[in-house]
Structure formats: C-alpha cells, structure tokens
Tab-separated table of C-alpha atoms in Angstrom:
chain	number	residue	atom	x	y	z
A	1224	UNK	CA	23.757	16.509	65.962
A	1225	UNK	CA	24.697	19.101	63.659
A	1226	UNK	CA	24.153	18.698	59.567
A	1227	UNK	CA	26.527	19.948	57.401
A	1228	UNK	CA	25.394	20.100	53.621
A	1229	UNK	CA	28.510	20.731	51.165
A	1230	UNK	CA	27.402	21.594	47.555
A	1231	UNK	CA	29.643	19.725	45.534
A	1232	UNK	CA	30.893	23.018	43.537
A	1233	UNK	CA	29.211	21.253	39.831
A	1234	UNK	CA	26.174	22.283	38.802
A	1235	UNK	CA	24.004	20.359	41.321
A	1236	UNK	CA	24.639	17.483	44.278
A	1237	UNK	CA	25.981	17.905	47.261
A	1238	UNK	CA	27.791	15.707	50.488
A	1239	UNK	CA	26.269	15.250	53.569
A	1240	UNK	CA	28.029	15.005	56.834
A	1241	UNK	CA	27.281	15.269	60.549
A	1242	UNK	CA	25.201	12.098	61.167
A	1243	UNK	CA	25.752	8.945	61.687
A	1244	UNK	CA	22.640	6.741	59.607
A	1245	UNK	CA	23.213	3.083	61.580
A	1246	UNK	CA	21.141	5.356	64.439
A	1247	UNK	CA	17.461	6.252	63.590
A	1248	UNK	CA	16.922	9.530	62.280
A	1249	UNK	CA	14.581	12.138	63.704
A	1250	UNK	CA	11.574	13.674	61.738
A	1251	UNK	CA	13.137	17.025	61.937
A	1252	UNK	CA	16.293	14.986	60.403
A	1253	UNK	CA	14.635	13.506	57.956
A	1254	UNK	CA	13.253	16.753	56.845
A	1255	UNK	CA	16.314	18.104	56.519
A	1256	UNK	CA	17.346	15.642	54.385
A	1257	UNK	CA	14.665	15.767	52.377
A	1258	UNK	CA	14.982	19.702	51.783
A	1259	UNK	CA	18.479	19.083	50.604
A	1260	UNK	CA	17.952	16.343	48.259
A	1261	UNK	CA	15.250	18.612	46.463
A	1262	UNK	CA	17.080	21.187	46.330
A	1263	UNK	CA	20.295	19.267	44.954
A	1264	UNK	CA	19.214	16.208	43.231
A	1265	UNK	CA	22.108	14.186	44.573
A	1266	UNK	CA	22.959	13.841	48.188
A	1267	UNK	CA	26.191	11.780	48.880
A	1268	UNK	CA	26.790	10.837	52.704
A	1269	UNK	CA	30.401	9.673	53.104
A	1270	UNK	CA	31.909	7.102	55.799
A	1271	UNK	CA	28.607	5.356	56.842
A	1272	UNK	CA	28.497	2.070	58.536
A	1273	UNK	CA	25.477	0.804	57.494
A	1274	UNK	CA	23.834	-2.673	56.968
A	1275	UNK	CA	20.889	-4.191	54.685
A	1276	UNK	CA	18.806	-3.334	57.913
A	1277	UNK	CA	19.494	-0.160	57.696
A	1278	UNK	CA	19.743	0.395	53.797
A	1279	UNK	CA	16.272	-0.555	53.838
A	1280	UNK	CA	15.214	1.423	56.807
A	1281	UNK	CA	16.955	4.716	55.545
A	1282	UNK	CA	15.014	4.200	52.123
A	1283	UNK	CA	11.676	3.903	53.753
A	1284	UNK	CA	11.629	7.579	55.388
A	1285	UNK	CA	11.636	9.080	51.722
A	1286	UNK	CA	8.573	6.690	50.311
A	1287	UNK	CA	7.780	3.032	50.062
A	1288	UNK	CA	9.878	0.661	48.300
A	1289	UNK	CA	9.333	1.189	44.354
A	1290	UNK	CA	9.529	-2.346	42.766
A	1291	UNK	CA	12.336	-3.273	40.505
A	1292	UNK	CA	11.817	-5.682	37.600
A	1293	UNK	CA	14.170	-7.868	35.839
A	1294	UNK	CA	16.785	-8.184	38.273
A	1295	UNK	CA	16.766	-10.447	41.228
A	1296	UNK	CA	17.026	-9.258	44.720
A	1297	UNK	CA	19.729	-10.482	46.785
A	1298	UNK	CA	19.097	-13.669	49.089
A	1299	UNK	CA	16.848	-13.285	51.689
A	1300	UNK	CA	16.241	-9.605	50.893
A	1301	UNK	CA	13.000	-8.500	48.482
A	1302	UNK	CA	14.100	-4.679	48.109
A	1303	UNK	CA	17.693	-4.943	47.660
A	1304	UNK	CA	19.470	-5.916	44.572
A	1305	UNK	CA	23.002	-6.127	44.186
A	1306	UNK	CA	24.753	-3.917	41.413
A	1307	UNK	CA	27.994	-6.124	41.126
A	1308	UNK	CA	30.862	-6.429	38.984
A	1309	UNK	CA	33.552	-9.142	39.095
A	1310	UNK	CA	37.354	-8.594	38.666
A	1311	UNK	CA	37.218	-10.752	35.504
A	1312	UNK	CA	34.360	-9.649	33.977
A	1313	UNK	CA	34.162	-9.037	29.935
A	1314	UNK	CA	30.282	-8.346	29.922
A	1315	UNK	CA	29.738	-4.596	29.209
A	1316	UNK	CA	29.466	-2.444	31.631
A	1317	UNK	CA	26.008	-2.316	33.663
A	1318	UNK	CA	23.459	0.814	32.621
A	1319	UNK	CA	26.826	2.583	30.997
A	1320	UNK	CA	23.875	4.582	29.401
A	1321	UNK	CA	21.848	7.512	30.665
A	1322	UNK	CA	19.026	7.238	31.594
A	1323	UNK	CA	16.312	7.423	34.216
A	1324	UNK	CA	15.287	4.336	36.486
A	1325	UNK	CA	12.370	2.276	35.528
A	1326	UNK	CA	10.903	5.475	33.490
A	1327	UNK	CA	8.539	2.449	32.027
A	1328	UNK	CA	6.329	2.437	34.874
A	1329	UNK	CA	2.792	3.360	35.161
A	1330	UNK	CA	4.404	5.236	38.550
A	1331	UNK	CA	8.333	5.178	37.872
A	1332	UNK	CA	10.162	5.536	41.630
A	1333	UNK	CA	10.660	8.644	42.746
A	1334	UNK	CA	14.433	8.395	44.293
A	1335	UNK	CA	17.489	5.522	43.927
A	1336	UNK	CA	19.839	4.694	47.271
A	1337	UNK	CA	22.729	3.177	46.160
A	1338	UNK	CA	25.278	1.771	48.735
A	1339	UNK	CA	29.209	1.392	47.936
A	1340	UNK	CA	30.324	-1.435	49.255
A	1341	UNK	CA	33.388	-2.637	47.875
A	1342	UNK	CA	34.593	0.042	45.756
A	1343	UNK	CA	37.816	0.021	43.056
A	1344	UNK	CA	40.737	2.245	43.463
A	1345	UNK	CA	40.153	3.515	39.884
A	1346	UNK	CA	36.805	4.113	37.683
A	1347	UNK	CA	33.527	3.613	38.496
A	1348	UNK	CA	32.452	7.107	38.442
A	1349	UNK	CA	28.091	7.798	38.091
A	1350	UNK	CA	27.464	10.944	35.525
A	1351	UNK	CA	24.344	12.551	36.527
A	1352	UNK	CA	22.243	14.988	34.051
A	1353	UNK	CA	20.245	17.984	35.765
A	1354	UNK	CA	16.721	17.630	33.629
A	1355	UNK	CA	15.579	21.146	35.596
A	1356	UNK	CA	18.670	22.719	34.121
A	1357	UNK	CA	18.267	21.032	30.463
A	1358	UNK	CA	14.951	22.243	30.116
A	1359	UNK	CA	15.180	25.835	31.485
A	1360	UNK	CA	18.118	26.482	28.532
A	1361	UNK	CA	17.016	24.235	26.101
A	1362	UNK	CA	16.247	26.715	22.548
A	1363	UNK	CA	12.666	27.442	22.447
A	1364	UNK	CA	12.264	26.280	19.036
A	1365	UNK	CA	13.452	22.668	20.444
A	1366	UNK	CA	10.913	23.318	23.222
A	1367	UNK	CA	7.965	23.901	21.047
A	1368	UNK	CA	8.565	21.016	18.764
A	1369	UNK	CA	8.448	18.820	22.833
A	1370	UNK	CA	5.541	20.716	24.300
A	1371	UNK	CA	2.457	18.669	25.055
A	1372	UNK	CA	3.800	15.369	23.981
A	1373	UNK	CA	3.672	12.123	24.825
A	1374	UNK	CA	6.746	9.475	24.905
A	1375	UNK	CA	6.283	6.256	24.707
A	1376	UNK	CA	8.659	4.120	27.399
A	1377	UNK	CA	9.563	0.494	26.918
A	1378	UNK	CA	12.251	-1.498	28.349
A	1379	UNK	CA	12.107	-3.976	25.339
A	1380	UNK	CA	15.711	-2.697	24.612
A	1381	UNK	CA	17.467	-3.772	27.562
A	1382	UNK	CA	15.236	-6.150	29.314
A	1383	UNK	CA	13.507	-8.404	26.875
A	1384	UNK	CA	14.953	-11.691	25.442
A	1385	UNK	CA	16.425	-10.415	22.488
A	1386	UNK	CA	17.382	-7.249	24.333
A	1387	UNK	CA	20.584	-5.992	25.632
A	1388	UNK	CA	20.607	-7.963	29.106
A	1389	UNK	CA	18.733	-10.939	27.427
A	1390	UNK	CA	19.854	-13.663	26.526
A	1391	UNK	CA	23.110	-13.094	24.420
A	1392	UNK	CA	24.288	-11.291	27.648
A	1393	UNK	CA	23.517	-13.984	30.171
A	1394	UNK	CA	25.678	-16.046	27.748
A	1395	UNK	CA	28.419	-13.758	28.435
A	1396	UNK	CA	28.525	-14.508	31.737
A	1397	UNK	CA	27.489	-11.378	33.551
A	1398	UNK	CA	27.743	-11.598	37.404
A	1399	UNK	CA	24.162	-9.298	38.255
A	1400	UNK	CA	21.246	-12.020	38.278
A	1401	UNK	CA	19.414	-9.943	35.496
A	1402	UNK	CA	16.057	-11.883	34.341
A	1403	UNK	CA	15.273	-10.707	30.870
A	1404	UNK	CA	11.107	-11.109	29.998
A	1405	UNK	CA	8.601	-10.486	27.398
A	1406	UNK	CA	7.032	-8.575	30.305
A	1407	UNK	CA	9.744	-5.770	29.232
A	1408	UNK	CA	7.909	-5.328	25.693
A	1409	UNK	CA	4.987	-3.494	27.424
A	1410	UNK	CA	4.953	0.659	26.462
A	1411	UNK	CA	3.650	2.981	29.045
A	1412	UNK	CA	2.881	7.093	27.881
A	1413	UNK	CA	4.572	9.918	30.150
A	1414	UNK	CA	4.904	13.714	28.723
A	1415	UNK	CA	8.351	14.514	27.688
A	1416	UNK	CA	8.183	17.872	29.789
A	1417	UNK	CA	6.858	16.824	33.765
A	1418	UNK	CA	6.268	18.593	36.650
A	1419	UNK	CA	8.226	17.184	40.014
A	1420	UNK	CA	5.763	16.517	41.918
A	1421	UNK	CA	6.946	18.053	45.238
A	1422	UNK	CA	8.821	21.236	43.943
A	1423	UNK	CA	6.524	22.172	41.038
A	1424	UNK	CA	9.506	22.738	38.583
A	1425	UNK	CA	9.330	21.200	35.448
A	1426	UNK	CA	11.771	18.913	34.015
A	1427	UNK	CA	12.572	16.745	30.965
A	1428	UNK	CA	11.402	12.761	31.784
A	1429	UNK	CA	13.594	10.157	30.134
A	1430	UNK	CA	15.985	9.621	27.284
A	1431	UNK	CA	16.195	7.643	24.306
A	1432	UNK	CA	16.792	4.062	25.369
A	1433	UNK	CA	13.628	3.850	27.464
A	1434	UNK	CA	11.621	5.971	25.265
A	1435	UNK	CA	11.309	4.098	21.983
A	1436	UNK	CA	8.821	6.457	20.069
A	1437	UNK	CA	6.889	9.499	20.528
A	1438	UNK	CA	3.289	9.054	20.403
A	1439	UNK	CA	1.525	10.469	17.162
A	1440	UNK	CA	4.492	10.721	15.166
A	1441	UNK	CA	5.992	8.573	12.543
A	1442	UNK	CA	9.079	6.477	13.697
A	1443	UNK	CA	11.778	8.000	11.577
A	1444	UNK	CA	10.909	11.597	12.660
A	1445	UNK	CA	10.366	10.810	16.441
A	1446	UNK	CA	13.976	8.794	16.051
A	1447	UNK	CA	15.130	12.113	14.618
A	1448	UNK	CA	13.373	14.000	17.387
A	1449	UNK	CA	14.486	12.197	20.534
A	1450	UNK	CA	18.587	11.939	19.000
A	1451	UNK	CA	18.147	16.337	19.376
A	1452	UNK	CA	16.922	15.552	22.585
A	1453	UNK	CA	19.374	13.288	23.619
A	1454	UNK	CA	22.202	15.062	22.371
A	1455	UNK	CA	20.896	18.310	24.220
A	1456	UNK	CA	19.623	16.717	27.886
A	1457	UNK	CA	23.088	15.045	27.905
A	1458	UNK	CA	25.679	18.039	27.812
A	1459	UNK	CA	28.374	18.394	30.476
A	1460	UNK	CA	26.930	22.090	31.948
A	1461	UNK	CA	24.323	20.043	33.019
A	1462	UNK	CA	26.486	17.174	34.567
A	1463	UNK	CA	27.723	16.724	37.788
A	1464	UNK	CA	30.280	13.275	38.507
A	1465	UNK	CA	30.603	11.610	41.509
A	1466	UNK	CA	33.516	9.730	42.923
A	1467	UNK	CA	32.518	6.694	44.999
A	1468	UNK	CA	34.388	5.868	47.875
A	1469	UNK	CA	33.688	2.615	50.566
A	1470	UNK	CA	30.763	2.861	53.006
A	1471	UNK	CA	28.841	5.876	50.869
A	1472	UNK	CA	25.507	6.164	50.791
A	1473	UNK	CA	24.082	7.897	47.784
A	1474	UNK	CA	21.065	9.213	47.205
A	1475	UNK	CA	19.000	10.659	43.890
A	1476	UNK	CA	15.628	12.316	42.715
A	1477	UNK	CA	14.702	10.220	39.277
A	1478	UNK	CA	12.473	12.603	38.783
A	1479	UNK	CA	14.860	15.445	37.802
A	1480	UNK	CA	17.885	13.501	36.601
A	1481	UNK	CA	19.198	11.074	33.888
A	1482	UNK	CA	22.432	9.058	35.269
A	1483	UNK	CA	24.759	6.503	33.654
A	1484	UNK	CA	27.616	4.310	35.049
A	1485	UNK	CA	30.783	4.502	33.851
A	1486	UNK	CA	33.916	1.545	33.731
A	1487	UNK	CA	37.442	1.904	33.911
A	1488	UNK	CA	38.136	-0.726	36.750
A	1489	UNK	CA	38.615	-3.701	34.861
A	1490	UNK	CA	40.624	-6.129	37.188
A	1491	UNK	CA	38.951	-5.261	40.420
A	1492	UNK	CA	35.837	-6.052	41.569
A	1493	UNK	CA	32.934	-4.004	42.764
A	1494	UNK	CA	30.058	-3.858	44.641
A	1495	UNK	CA	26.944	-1.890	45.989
A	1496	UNK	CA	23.711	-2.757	47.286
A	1497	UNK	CA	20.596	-0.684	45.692
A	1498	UNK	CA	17.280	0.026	47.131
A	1499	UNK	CA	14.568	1.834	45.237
A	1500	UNK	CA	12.448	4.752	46.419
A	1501	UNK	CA	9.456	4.714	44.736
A	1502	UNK	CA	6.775	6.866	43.970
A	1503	UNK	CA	4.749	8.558	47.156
C-alpha cells in the first residue's frame, strides 16, 4: 500500500489517497497519517467506503473520543452526531461562523472527523483559517497588545436557552437534535497565543463567538480587542476551502485552525456523520 499525500495548492490541507480505511490501518500507517495532518492541518481522503464502525475506529488511532455537548448523538451511537440539513430547511445555516470546536473546554479536542455522506451538487463548502499562519504575520504591535493573555470561552452564545441554537431556534424547526442548557453559561480561561502541543508552534486559540471577554480588561475594550482579532485571524491568505464530495472522510487539527460552514444548497439535503478527537 502506497500513500500518496497531495497538498491542496492553498495555503495549507492536503488529499490523501492510496488506502482504503474500511481495512485496519497499520502503526506505520497511522504514523503517516499523523505526520501529514500536522504538517497540513486538513487531511481530506476521497472515495472511502466507510461505516459508523469504522468512523469510530479511524477516530480512535489519533486520541480518545473528546465529548461533545449540546447535541445529541445519533441512535445507538454515543460518539457520533449527525451534522444534517434537510431539503426544506429555513433554520440558518449550522456553525456558518468560524470558529474552533468546543474551545470552552477545560481540555477542548484536539482533531474533528467529519464524514460526507449525502452531499449536494452545489454549496456546502468548510472555510478553514491557518492560526500558525495568522500569528506568524500578524503586526507586532497587535501581538503585544495579545501576549500573555487570557480569553475567557463560553458557549452561552450559541448553546444556552436564550442563545443562538436555544430555544427560538428549536422553534424554527431545525433538523440537528441540538439541546441548548444553562450548562453552556460556564467560562473556562485559555491564552489567546498557545503552543500545539505536539509540534511546538504557536498559534492563535479561538475567535470571538466562543471567547466572550478577555480576562482583566473592561468589556468594551476587550469587545474592541477581539473584533481586530477577528478581523485579522479571518483573512483569505490564511484560508484554504474545501469541496465535499460523497464518501470523504475529513480530517482537522482544532488546535491550529478556526473553520466555518458555509450554505448555498437550499433545496437539497445533506448529511455527514461527525466524530470528535479529543485531547491526548
């Protein structure tokens, strides 16, 4: 079995071909794999057969299963959750807004597999954001304001009651089984400049959305603070888009990346099965 690794010719991510994933993979495979995804954030692996079994098996050779809150995992599964959209559906578009997974965390996952499934002809592209690349030409005066300090995470915006999959949006009729909680209104601390823990190359963490403040600093000026951020992190030199096609596995590092969904299929539907990697 020969691996081919394709860089996807945008700043970062690459394909992955030469394997088939429904057999088990090899520690020497799994190495390689591992070595590629570090080195470009996204790994795509086109025109797999795969099933739950092996969704879930594939996940567990890059670290345990990181636990996902607020949505419901499929029937009879406990690590998979569906990421589904109908062909009539008027609820906005899921996580249409960058940012990392589950930064809120005490230990956010290290890695997302996401599996396409049924897949529209049109839209449906995921935007990724290189956080190695954002911070190595961010302006140093930006960097010095950043350096040292501590953002506050919450998912109160998105996954409490009154938040933007609570209850107003269950009323809408979304088709994801999304369970908004007043769990979501905790706030964990992370530094706004992190170290990956298995490359050593420091990154930006997180986005505004999931960060809600900036410890030590009044709200008004963090607010201020993180929209410079934002609007930096989130350029397109740093962005790489990826195409979904049926039966592709994808694969990225959380710790080095914001993403986002994107729409544009409205009248078909669409789904993919999600497993998350979490923190070793």
């Amino acid at each position: 079995m020969s691996l081919e690794i394709t860089p996807s010719g945008q700043p970062f991510g690459a394909a992955v071909t030469g394997l088939n994933l429904a057999d088990p993979l090899s520690d020497a495979l799994v190495e390689q794999i591992r070595d590629a995804w570090l080195e470009h954030h996204v790994l795509s692996f086109p025109d797999q057969k795969i099933n739950d079994d092996d969704l879930e098996r594939i996940t567990l050779h890059f670290g345990p299963f990181g636990d996902d809150p607020f949505i419901a995992p499929i029937p009879g599964r406990e690590h998979i959750i569906a990421v589904k959209r109908t062909a009539d559906e008027t609820a906005p578009v899921f996580a249409e807004t960058w940012h990392t997974d589950w930064s809120f965390q005490v230990r956010p996952p290290a890695g997302t597999c996401l599996y396409g499934i049924t897949i529209p002809p049109q839209g449906g592209d995921t935007l990724f954001a290189n956080q190695h690349l954002a911070l190595e030409q961010m302006p140093p005066a930006l960097r010095g304001r950043i350096e040292g300090r501590m953002a506050i995470h919450s998912a109160r915006n998105a996954y409490a009651p009154s938040g933007s999959y609570g209850e107003k949006d269950h009323a809408a009729g979304r088709s994801m089984d999304i369970r908004p909680s007043t769990e979501a209104e905790a706030e964990q601390l992370h530094p706004l400049i992190q170290v990956h823990p298995e490359t050593g190359r420091e990154a930006l963490y997180g986005c505004a959305g999931y960060i809600v403040g900036i410890e030590g600093m009044p709200e008004s000026e963090s607010w201020d603070l993180l929209t410079e951020i934002y609007r930096w992190q989130t350029q397109p030199q740093f962005q790489y888009r990826h195409r979904w096609a049926p039966d592709m596995l994808l694969m990225w590092d959380n710790r080095s990346l914001l993403h986002m969904a994107t729409g544009g299929y409205q009248g078909f539907d669409r789904l993919l099965h999600r497993t998350t990697i979490g923190a070793a």
